[in-house]
Amino acid sequence: MKKILLLFMAVLTLGVTARAADGDEFTIGKLKYRVLSEENHKAACTGWVEFPTGDMTIPSIVENESSSYFVTEIAERAFSSINSRFKLTIPNTVTKIGRSAFAAAIEMYSIEIPESVTEIGEEAFEFCRALTSVTIPNSVTVIENSTFWDCTSLKSVTIPNSVTVIGESAFHGCSKMTSVVIPSSVTEICKYAFRDCSSLKSITALSTTPPSTYPSAFENDPLDIVVYVLKGTHNTYSDAYGWNYFTDFREMGALDIALNESNITIEEGTTATLTGTYTKDDEVELEMVTWATSNPEVATVRSRFTWLNGEVTAVGEGTATITVTVMDGYGIPHYAYCEVTVRGNAGIEGVEIDSSDAPAEYYNLNGVRVDNPENGLYIKRQGGKATKVLVK
């Protein structure tokens, strides 16, 4: 009887698949991963098997044996020291980019960082010498030390109004950067933050109170840099320690924008219109208006009828932040936000016309319209409805 029982237990054991443990590593395609939390189904992308080339997208969900994981982190040094030319898109499940994650990826020429990212580690992009522009998401509060050190091709950087500190040597050696806008949220610019930015021609400071800084923050930069400041703050800046390194301060007109709603709730498959308004000084010109969503799987947005009208389409349950950006004649972006909550349909509430013959529009999961969708997952908008479709 004991032998039969032992044999039965052995058969059961063979039929049970071992559950992955935190820290387990696995490979899918050209990328490597590590389990961060088996219980919460989270994993980090830890590196590569083959040098990435061309357009590359890190998946938002990966599967290993019987488990699925959300990719929530790019691990420390995951893509460092890669010398092949590539463009990278990070999914909107990622919240953290680790220290030196892309350090010395010298041929990475473009990267898309989603609004889900709240932390970018020190030295994350140092020596990325092919990178020409970068937009830091509005969820990041600190640009850490040496984040973009020696990115010698970096011409354009967008610093959001969430950032409070620009760390030591954050943009040290960005020798092709010609201008930078310091948003009103920034209270501190650390030593050497913009040192050796030899092409810098203008700085726009949007706070009425000069951020605390040091002369070394702009060491070896041209002395004839124009510093644009808000009306009435010329003397405040020209007398401030660190800022008195410069000699050419110019006051500029004001522009304020707002949306008619800061929070809305709509049902899946329906649309809503957001309307922007603005007040400005006479000398300020409006150059460009753009709309964006933080999560196109929840809601998409497009300009409708006029630049300052945005049509929001509810795609799936959840929340998303809609951002309207107005660029003024000084090259300064101004933002307004609305949080959209999408709820599922409770049931059939009426009858509507079949719109299957209406023209269809396709968008990728970053909310960008695609005219000729190829293999992959897209958002399809047709006749006022939006659905996720798989194109094969």
CSV table of C-alpha atoms in Angstrom, one decimal:
chain,number,residue,atom,x,y,z
A,1,MET,CA,0.0,0.0,0.0
A,2,LYS,CA,2.9,2.4,0.9
A,3,LYS,CA,4.5,1.7,-2.5
A,4,ILE,CA,1.3,2.5,-4.4
A,5,LEU,CA,0.8,5.7,-2.4
A,6,LEU,CA,4.4,6.8,-3.1
A,7,LEU,CA,4.0,6.0,-6.8
A,8,PHE,CA,0.7,8.0,-6.9
A,9,MET,CA,2.4,11.0,-5.3
A,10,ALA,CA,5.3,10.8,-7.8
A,11,VAL,CA,2.8,10.9,-10.7
A,12,LEU,CA,1.1,14.0,-9.2
A,13,THR,CA,4.4,15.7,-8.8
A,14,LEU,CA,5.3,15.1,-12.5
A,15,GLY,CA,2.0,16.7,-13.5
A,16,VAL,CA,2.6,19.9,-11.6
A,17,THR,CA,4.4,22.8,-13.3
A,18,ALA,CA,6.8,24.6,-11.0
A,19,ARG,CA,5.8,28.1,-10.3
A,20,ALA,CA,8.3,30.8,-11.2
A,21,ALA,CA,10.0,32.6,-8.4
A,22,ASP,CA,11.0,36.3,-8.0
A,23,GLY,CA,14.4,36.8,-9.6
A,24,ASP,CA,14.0,34.0,-12.2
A,25,GLU,CA,15.4,35.0,-15.6
A,26,PHE,CA,14.1,34.0,-19.1
A,27,THR,CA,14.6,35.0,-22.7
A,28,ILE,CA,12.0,35.8,-25.4
A,29,GLY,CA,13.2,36.6,-28.9
A,30,LYS,CA,16.1,39.0,-28.7
A,31,LEU,CA,15.4,40.3,-25.2
A,32,LYS,CA,16.1,39.0,-21.7
A,33,TYR,CA,13.8,39.4,-18.7
A,34,ARG,CA,13.8,38.9,-14.9
A,35,VAL,CA,10.7,38.3,-12.7
A,36,LEU,CA,10.2,41.2,-10.3
A,37,SER,CA,7.1,39.8,-8.7
A,38,GLU,CA,5.5,36.5,-9.5
A,39,GLU,CA,2.5,37.4,-7.3
A,40,ASN,CA,1.9,40.8,-9.1
A,41,HIS,CA,3.0,39.5,-12.5
A,42,LYS,CA,5.7,42.1,-13.0
A,43,ALA,CA,9.0,41.7,-14.9
A,44,ALA,CA,12.0,43.8,-15.9
A,45,CYS,CA,13.7,43.9,-19.3
A,46,THR,CA,17.3,43.2,-18.4
A,47,GLY,CA,19.1,43.1,-21.7
A,48,TRP,CA,19.5,41.7,-25.1
A,49,VAL,CA,20.7,38.5,-26.8
A,50,GLU,CA,21.5,40.1,-30.2
A,51,PHE,CA,22.3,43.7,-30.9
A,52,PRO,CA,18.9,45.5,-31.7
A,53,THR,CA,18.7,47.1,-35.1
A,54,GLY,CA,16.1,49.3,-36.8
A,55,ASP,CA,12.8,50.0,-35.1
A,56,MET,CA,12.4,48.0,-31.8
A,57,THR,CA,9.5,47.9,-29.4
A,58,ILE,CA,9.7,46.4,-25.9
A,59,PRO,CA,6.4,44.4,-25.4
A,60,SER,CA,4.1,45.5,-22.6
A,61,ILE,CA,3.3,41.9,-21.7
A,62,VAL,CA,5.5,38.8,-22.0
A,63,GLU,CA,4.8,35.2,-21.4
A,64,ASN,CA,7.1,32.5,-19.9
A,65,GLU,CA,5.8,29.0,-19.6
A,66,SER,CA,2.4,29.3,-17.8
A,67,SER,CA,2.8,32.9,-16.5
A,68,SER,CA,2.3,36.3,-18.0
A,69,TYR,CA,4.1,39.4,-16.8
A,70,PHE,CA,3.7,43.2,-17.3
A,71,VAL,CA,7.0,44.7,-18.2
A,72,THR,CA,7.3,47.5,-15.6
A,73,GLU,CA,11.0,48.3,-15.6
A,74,ILE,CA,14.1,48.7,-17.8
A,75,ALA,CA,16.8,47.3,-15.6
A,76,GLU,CA,20.2,48.8,-14.8
A,77,ARG,CA,22.6,48.7,-17.8
A,78,ALA,CA,20.0,46.7,-19.8
A,79,PHE,CA,20.9,48.3,-23.1
A,80,SER,CA,24.3,49.8,-22.3
A,81,SER,CA,27.3,49.7,-24.7
A,82,ILE,CA,25.3,48.8,-27.8
A,83,ASN,CA,27.0,50.0,-30.9
A,84,SER,CA,24.3,49.1,-33.5
A,85,ARG,CA,21.9,51.7,-34.9
A,86,PHE,CA,18.3,51.4,-33.5
A,87,LYS,CA,15.2,53.2,-32.4
A,88,LEU,CA,13.4,52.1,-29.3
A,89,THR,CA,9.8,52.4,-28.1
A,90,ILE,CA,9.1,51.7,-24.4
A,91,PRO,CA,5.6,50.4,-23.5
A,92,ASN,CA,3.2,52.4,-21.2
A,93,THR,CA,3.5,49.6,-18.6
A,94,VAL,CA,7.0,50.7,-17.7
A,95,THR,CA,7.4,52.9,-14.6
A,96,LYS,CA,11.2,52.9,-14.1
A,97,ILE,CA,14.3,53.2,-16.3
A,98,GLY,CA,17.2,52.0,-14.3
A,99,ARG,CA,20.6,53.6,-13.7
A,100,SER,CA,22.8,53.5,-16.9
A,101,ALA,CA,20.1,51.6,-18.7
A,102,PHE,CA,21.1,53.0,-22.1
A,103,ALA,CA,24.6,54.4,-21.2
A,104,ALA,CA,26.9,54.3,-24.2
A,105,ALA,CA,24.2,53.1,-26.6
A,106,ILE,CA,26.1,55.3,-29.0
A,107,GLU,CA,24.0,54.6,-32.1
A,108,MET,CA,20.5,54.7,-30.5
A,109,TYR,CA,19.0,57.6,-32.5
A,110,SER,CA,15.5,57.8,-31.1
A,111,ILE,CA,13.6,56.7,-28.0
A,112,GLU,CA,9.9,57.1,-27.0
A,113,ILE,CA,9.4,57.4,-23.2
A,114,PRO,CA,5.8,57.0,-22.1
A,115,GLU,CA,3.9,59.0,-19.5
A,116,SER,CA,3.9,56.0,-17.3
A,117,VAL,CA,7.6,56.4,-16.5
A,118,THR,CA,8.1,58.1,-13.1
A,119,GLU,CA,11.7,57.5,-12.5
A,120,ILE,CA,14.8,57.7,-14.8
A,121,GLY,CA,18.0,56.7,-13.1
A,122,GLU,CA,21.3,58.4,-13.0
A,123,GLU,CA,23.4,58.2,-16.2
A,124,ALA,CA,20.5,56.5,-17.9
A,125,PHE,CA,21.4,58.0,-21.4
A,126,GLU,CA,24.9,59.2,-21.0
A,127,PHE,CA,27.1,59.0,-24.1
A,128,CYS,CA,24.0,58.3,-26.3
A,129,ARG,CA,25.7,60.3,-29.1
A,130,ALA,CA,23.2,59.7,-31.9
A,131,LEU,CA,20.2,60.8,-29.9
A,132,THR,CA,18.9,64.1,-31.4
A,133,SER,CA,15.8,64.9,-29.3
A,134,VAL,CA,14.0,63.6,-26.2
A,135,THR,CA,10.8,64.4,-24.5
A,136,ILE,CA,10.8,63.7,-20.7
A,137,PRO,CA,7.3,62.6,-19.6
A,138,ASN,CA,5.2,64.7,-17.4
A,139,SER,CA,5.4,62.0,-14.7
A,140,VAL,CA,9.1,62.6,-13.9
A,141,THR,CA,10.0,65.0,-11.0
A,142,VAL,CA,13.8,64.8,-11.0
A,143,ILE,CA,16.3,64.7,-13.9
A,144,GLU,CA,19.0,62.7,-12.1
A,145,ASN,CA,22.8,63.3,-12.2
A,146,SER,CA,24.4,62.8,-15.6
A,147,THR,CA,21.2,61.6,-17.2
A,148,PHE,CA,22.1,63.0,-20.6
A,149,TRP,CA,25.8,63.7,-20.1
A,150,ASP,CA,27.8,63.9,-23.4
A,151,CYS,CA,24.8,63.4,-25.7
A,152,THR,CA,26.7,65.3,-28.3
A,153,SER,CA,23.9,65.2,-31.0
A,154,LEU,CA,21.1,66.2,-28.7
A,155,LYS,CA,19.5,69.4,-30.1
A,156,SER,CA,16.1,69.4,-28.5
A,157,VAL,CA,14.9,68.4,-25.0
A,158,THR,CA,11.4,69.0,-23.6
A,159,ILE,CA,11.4,69.3,-19.8
A,160,PRO,CA,7.9,69.0,-18.4
A,161,ASN,CA,6.3,71.2,-15.7
A,162,SER,CA,6.5,68.3,-13.2
A,163,VAL,CA,10.3,68.5,-12.9
A,164,THR,CA,11.6,70.2,-9.8
A,165,VAL,CA,15.3,69.4,-9.8
A,166,ILE,CA,17.8,69.3,-12.7
A,167,GLY,CA,20.7,67.2,-11.4
A,168,GLU,CA,24.4,67.6,-11.5
A,169,SER,CA,25.8,67.3,-15.0
A,170,ALA,CA,22.4,66.3,-16.3
A,171,PHE,CA,23.1,67.9,-19.7
A,172,HIS,CA,26.8,68.3,-19.4
A,173,GLY,CA,28.5,68.3,-22.9
A,174,CYS,CA,25.3,68.5,-25.0
A,175,SER,CA,27.2,70.5,-27.5
A,176,LYS,CA,24.5,70.8,-30.1
A,177,MET,CA,21.7,72.0,-27.8
A,178,THR,CA,20.7,75.5,-29.0
A,179,SER,CA,17.9,76.4,-26.6
A,180,VAL,CA,16.3,75.1,-23.4
A,181,VAL,CA,13.1,75.9,-21.6
A,182,ILE,CA,13.2,75.7,-17.8
A,183,PRO,CA,9.6,75.3,-16.6
A,184,SER,CA,8.1,77.1,-13.6
A,185,SER,CA,8.2,73.9,-11.5
A,186,VAL,CA,12.0,73.8,-11.4
A,187,THR,CA,13.4,75.1,-8.1
A,188,GLU,CA,17.0,73.9,-8.4
A,189,ILE,CA,19.6,73.5,-11.1
A,190,CYS,CA,22.6,71.7,-9.8
A,191,LYS,CA,26.3,72.1,-10.6
A,192,TYR,CA,27.5,71.5,-14.1
A,193,ALA,CA,23.9,70.8,-15.3
A,194,PHE,CA,24.4,72.6,-18.6
A,195,ARG,CA,28.2,72.8,-18.6
A,196,ASP,CA,29.9,72.7,-22.0
A,197,CYS,CA,26.7,73.3,-24.0
A,198,SER,CA,28.7,75.3,-26.5
A,199,SER,CA,25.9,75.9,-29.0
A,200,LEU,CA,23.4,77.2,-26.4
A,201,LYS,CA,21.9,80.5,-27.6
A,202,SER,CA,18.8,81.0,-25.4
A,203,ILE,CA,17.4,79.9,-22.0
A,204,THR,CA,13.8,80.5,-21.2
A,205,ALA,CA,13.0,80.6,-17.5
A,206,LEU,CA,9.3,80.4,-16.7
A,207,SER,CA,9.3,80.9,-12.9
A,208,THR,CA,8.9,84.3,-11.3
A,209,THR,CA,11.4,83.1,-8.7
A,210,PRO,CA,14.8,82.2,-10.2
A,211,PRO,CA,15.7,78.5,-9.5
A,212,SER,CA,18.6,78.2,-7.1
A,213,THR,CA,21.8,77.5,-9.1
A,214,TYR,CA,25.5,78.0,-9.4
A,215,PRO,CA,27.8,79.7,-12.0
A,216,SER,CA,29.2,76.3,-12.7
A,217,ALA,CA,25.8,75.1,-13.9
A,218,PHE,CA,26.5,77.0,-17.2
A,219,GLU,CA,30.3,76.8,-17.1
A,220,ASN,CA,32.0,77.2,-20.5
A,221,ASP,CA,28.7,78.2,-22.2
A,222,PRO,CA,28.6,81.3,-24.4
A,223,LEU,CA,28.5,84.5,-22.5
A,224,ASP,CA,26.0,86.1,-25.0
A,225,ILE,CA,23.2,83.7,-24.3
A,226,VAL,CA,19.8,85.4,-24.3
A,227,VAL,CA,17.8,84.6,-21.1
A,228,TYR,CA,14.1,85.1,-21.6
A,229,VAL,CA,12.1,85.8,-18.4
A,230,LEU,CA,8.6,86.7,-17.5
A,231,LYS,CA,7.5,90.3,-17.4
A,232,GLY,CA,8.6,92.1,-14.2
A,233,THR,CA,11.4,89.6,-13.3
A,234,HIS,CA,14.3,91.1,-15.2
A,235,ASN,CA,16.0,92.5,-12.1
A,236,THR,CA,15.1,89.4,-10.0
A,237,TYR,CA,17.1,87.2,-12.4
A,238,SER,CA,20.0,89.6,-13.2
A,239,ASP,CA,20.7,90.0,-9.5
A,240,ALA,CA,20.3,86.3,-8.6
A,241,TYR,CA,23.4,84.2,-7.8
A,242,GLY,CA,24.3,81.9,-10.6
A,243,TRP,CA,22.0,83.8,-13.0
A,244,ASN,CA,24.2,86.9,-12.8
A,245,TYR,CA,26.6,84.9,-14.9
A,246,PHE,CA,24.6,86.1,-17.9
A,247,THR,CA,24.2,89.7,-19.2
A,248,ASP,CA,21.4,89.7,-21.8
A,249,PHE,CA,18.0,89.3,-20.0
A,250,ARG,CA,14.8,90.0,-22.0
A,251,GLU,CA,11.2,90.0,-20.7
A,252,MET,CA,8.5,88.3,-22.7
A,253,GLY,CA,4.7,88.4,-23.0
A,254,ALA,CA,2.5,86.0,-21.1
A,255,LEU,CA,0.2,83.2,-22.3
A,256,ASP,CA,-2.2,81.1,-20.2
A,257,ILE,CA,-4.3,78.2,-21.5
A,258,ALA,CA,-7.0,76.1,-19.9
A,259,LEU,CA,-9.5,73.4,-20.8
A,260,ASN,CA,-13.3,73.6,-20.2
A,261,GLU,CA,-13.0,70.4,-18.1
A,262,SER,CA,-10.3,69.0,-15.8
A,263,ASN,CA,-12.1,65.7,-15.3
A,264,ILE,CA,-14.7,63.8,-17.3
A,265,THR,CA,-16.3,60.4,-17.3
A,266,ILE,CA,-17.5,58.8,-20.5
A,267,GLU,CA,-18.7,55.4,-21.6
A,268,GLU,CA,-16.7,53.0,-23.8
A,269,GLY,CA,-17.3,53.6,-27.5
A,270,THR,CA,-18.6,57.2,-27.1
A,271,THR,CA,-16.9,60.6,-27.7
A,272,ALA,CA,-16.6,63.9,-25.9
A,273,THR,CA,-15.2,67.3,-26.9
A,274,LEU,CA,-12.7,69.3,-24.9
A,275,THR,CA,-12.4,73.0,-25.6
A,276,GLY,CA,-9.3,75.0,-24.9
A,277,THR,CA,-9.2,78.7,-24.1
A,278,TYR,CA,-6.4,81.2,-23.7
A,279,THR,CA,-5.4,84.6,-22.6
A,280,LYS,CA,-2.3,86.3,-23.8
A,281,ASP,CA,-0.4,89.6,-24.1
A,282,ASP,CA,-0.7,91.3,-27.5
A,283,GLU,CA,2.9,90.5,-28.6
A,284,VAL,CA,2.5,86.8,-28.1
A,285,GLU,CA,1.8,84.6,-31.1
A,286,LEU,CA,0.3,81.1,-31.2
A,287,GLU,CA,2.5,78.9,-33.4
A,288,MET,CA,1.1,75.3,-32.9
A,289,VAL,CA,-1.4,73.3,-31.0
A,290,THR,CA,-1.2,69.5,-30.4
A,291,TRP,CA,-3.2,67.0,-28.5
A,292,ALA,CA,-2.0,63.8,-26.9
A,293,THR,CA,-3.2,61.0,-24.6
A,294,SER,CA,-1.3,59.2,-21.9
A,295,ASN,CA,-3.0,55.9,-22.6
A,296,PRO,CA,-4.5,55.2,-26.1
A,297,GLU,CA,-5.9,51.9,-25.0
A,298,VAL,CA,-8.2,53.9,-22.7
A,299,ALA,CA,-8.9,57.1,-24.8
A,300,THR,CA,-7.6,58.7,-28.0
A,301,VAL,CA,-7.8,62.3,-29.0
A,302,ARG,CA,-7.6,64.4,-32.2
A,303,SER,CA,-8.1,68.0,-33.2
A,304,ARG,CA,-11.7,68.7,-34.2
A,305,PHE,CA,-12.9,71.6,-36.3
A,306,THR,CA,-10.4,74.1,-34.7
A,307,TRP,CA,-7.0,73.7,-33.1
A,308,LEU,CA,-8.4,74.2,-29.6
A,309,ASN,CA,-11.1,71.6,-29.9
A,310,GLY,CA,-10.1,68.0,-29.1
A,311,GLU,CA,-12.4,65.1,-29.7
A,312,VAL,CA,-11.9,62.3,-27.1
A,313,THR,CA,-12.9,58.8,-28.0
A,314,ALA,CA,-13.4,56.2,-25.2
A,315,VAL,CA,-11.6,53.0,-26.2
A,316,GLY,CA,-11.5,50.8,-23.0
A,317,GLU,CA,-12.1,51.0,-19.3
A,318,GLY,CA,-9.6,52.9,-17.2
A,319,THR,CA,-8.2,56.4,-16.9
A,320,ALA,CA,-6.1,58.5,-19.2
A,321,THR,CA,-4.7,62.0,-19.2
A,322,ILE,CA,-5.4,64.2,-22.2
A,323,THR,CA,-2.9,67.0,-22.8
A,324,VAL,CA,-3.2,70.0,-25.1
A,325,THR,CA,0.1,71.8,-25.8
A,326,VAL,CA,0.2,75.3,-27.2
A,327,MET,CA,3.5,76.4,-28.6
A,328,ASP,CA,4.0,80.2,-28.6
A,329,GLY,CA,6.2,82.4,-30.8
A,330,TYR,CA,9.1,82.2,-28.3
A,331,GLY,CA,9.2,78.4,-28.8
A,332,ILE,CA,7.7,77.8,-25.3
A,333,PRO,CA,5.2,75.0,-24.7
A,334,HIS,CA,2.1,75.7,-22.5
A,335,TYR,CA,0.0,72.8,-21.2
A,336,ALA,CA,-3.5,72.1,-20.0
A,337,TYR,CA,-4.8,68.7,-18.8
A,338,CYS,CA,-8.0,66.7,-18.4
A,339,GLU,CA,-8.3,63.3,-16.7
A,340,VAL,CA,-10.6,61.0,-18.6
A,341,THR,CA,-12.3,58.1,-16.9
A,342,VAL,CA,-13.8,55.5,-19.2
A,343,ARG,CA,-16.4,53.1,-17.9
A,344,GLY,CA,-17.9,50.0,-19.6
A,345,ASN,CA,-21.3,50.0,-21.1
A,346,ALA,CA,-23.9,48.9,-18.6
A,347,GLY,CA,-26.2,47.4,-21.2
A,348,ILE,CA,-28.2,48.3,-24.3
A,349,GLU,CA,-29.7,51.7,-24.0
A,350,GLY,CA,-30.9,52.2,-27.5
A,351,VAL,CA,-30.6,51.4,-31.2
A,352,GLU,CA,-28.1,53.1,-33.4
A,353,ILE,CA,-27.4,53.1,-37.1
A,354,ASP,CA,-25.0,50.4,-38.4
A,355,SER,CA,-21.9,52.4,-39.4
A,356,SER,CA,-20.0,49.4,-40.9
A,357,ASP,CA,-19.8,51.3,-44.2
A,358,ALA,CA,-18.3,54.4,-42.6
A,359,PRO,CA,-14.6,55.1,-43.4
A,360,ALA,CA,-12.2,53.5,-40.8
A,361,GLU,CA,-9.2,55.2,-39.2
A,362,TYR,CA,-6.4,53.2,-37.6
A,363,TYR,CA,-4.1,54.4,-34.7
A,364,ASN,CA,-1.1,52.6,-33.1
A,365,LEU,CA,-1.1,52.1,-29.4
A,366,ASN,CA,0.8,55.4,-28.9
A,367,GLY,CA,-2.2,57.2,-30.5
A,368,VAL,CA,-0.5,58.1,-33.8
A,369,ARG,CA,-2.6,57.6,-36.9
A,370,VAL,CA,-1.5,54.9,-39.3
A,371,ASP,CA,-2.6,55.1,-42.9
A,372,ASN,CA,-1.6,51.5,-43.9
A,373,PRO,CA,-1.6,49.3,-40.9
A,374,GLU,CA,0.5,46.2,-41.1
A,375,ASN,CA,0.8,43.2,-38.8
A,376,GLY,CA,0.1,44.2,-35.2
A,377,LEU,CA,-2.5,45.6,-32.7
A,378,TYR,CA,-4.2,48.8,-33.6
A,379,ILE,CA,-7.1,51.0,-32.4
A,380,LYS,CA,-9.8,51.2,-35.1
A,381,ARG,CA,-12.2,54.2,-35.2
A,382,GLN,CA,-15.3,53.9,-37.4
A,383,GLY,CA,-18.5,55.7,-37.3
A,384,GLY,CA,-17.9,57.2,-33.8
A,385,LYS,CA,-16.9,53.9,-32.3
A,386,ALA,CA,-13.4,52.7,-31.4
A,387,THR,CA,-12.2,49.2,-30.9
A,388,LYS,CA,-8.9,47.4,-30.6
A,389,VAL,CA,-8.2,45.1,-33.6
A,390,LEU,CA,-5.4,42.7,-34.6
A,391,VAL,CA,-4.2,43.2,-38.2
A,392,LYS,CA,-2.6,40.1,-39.7
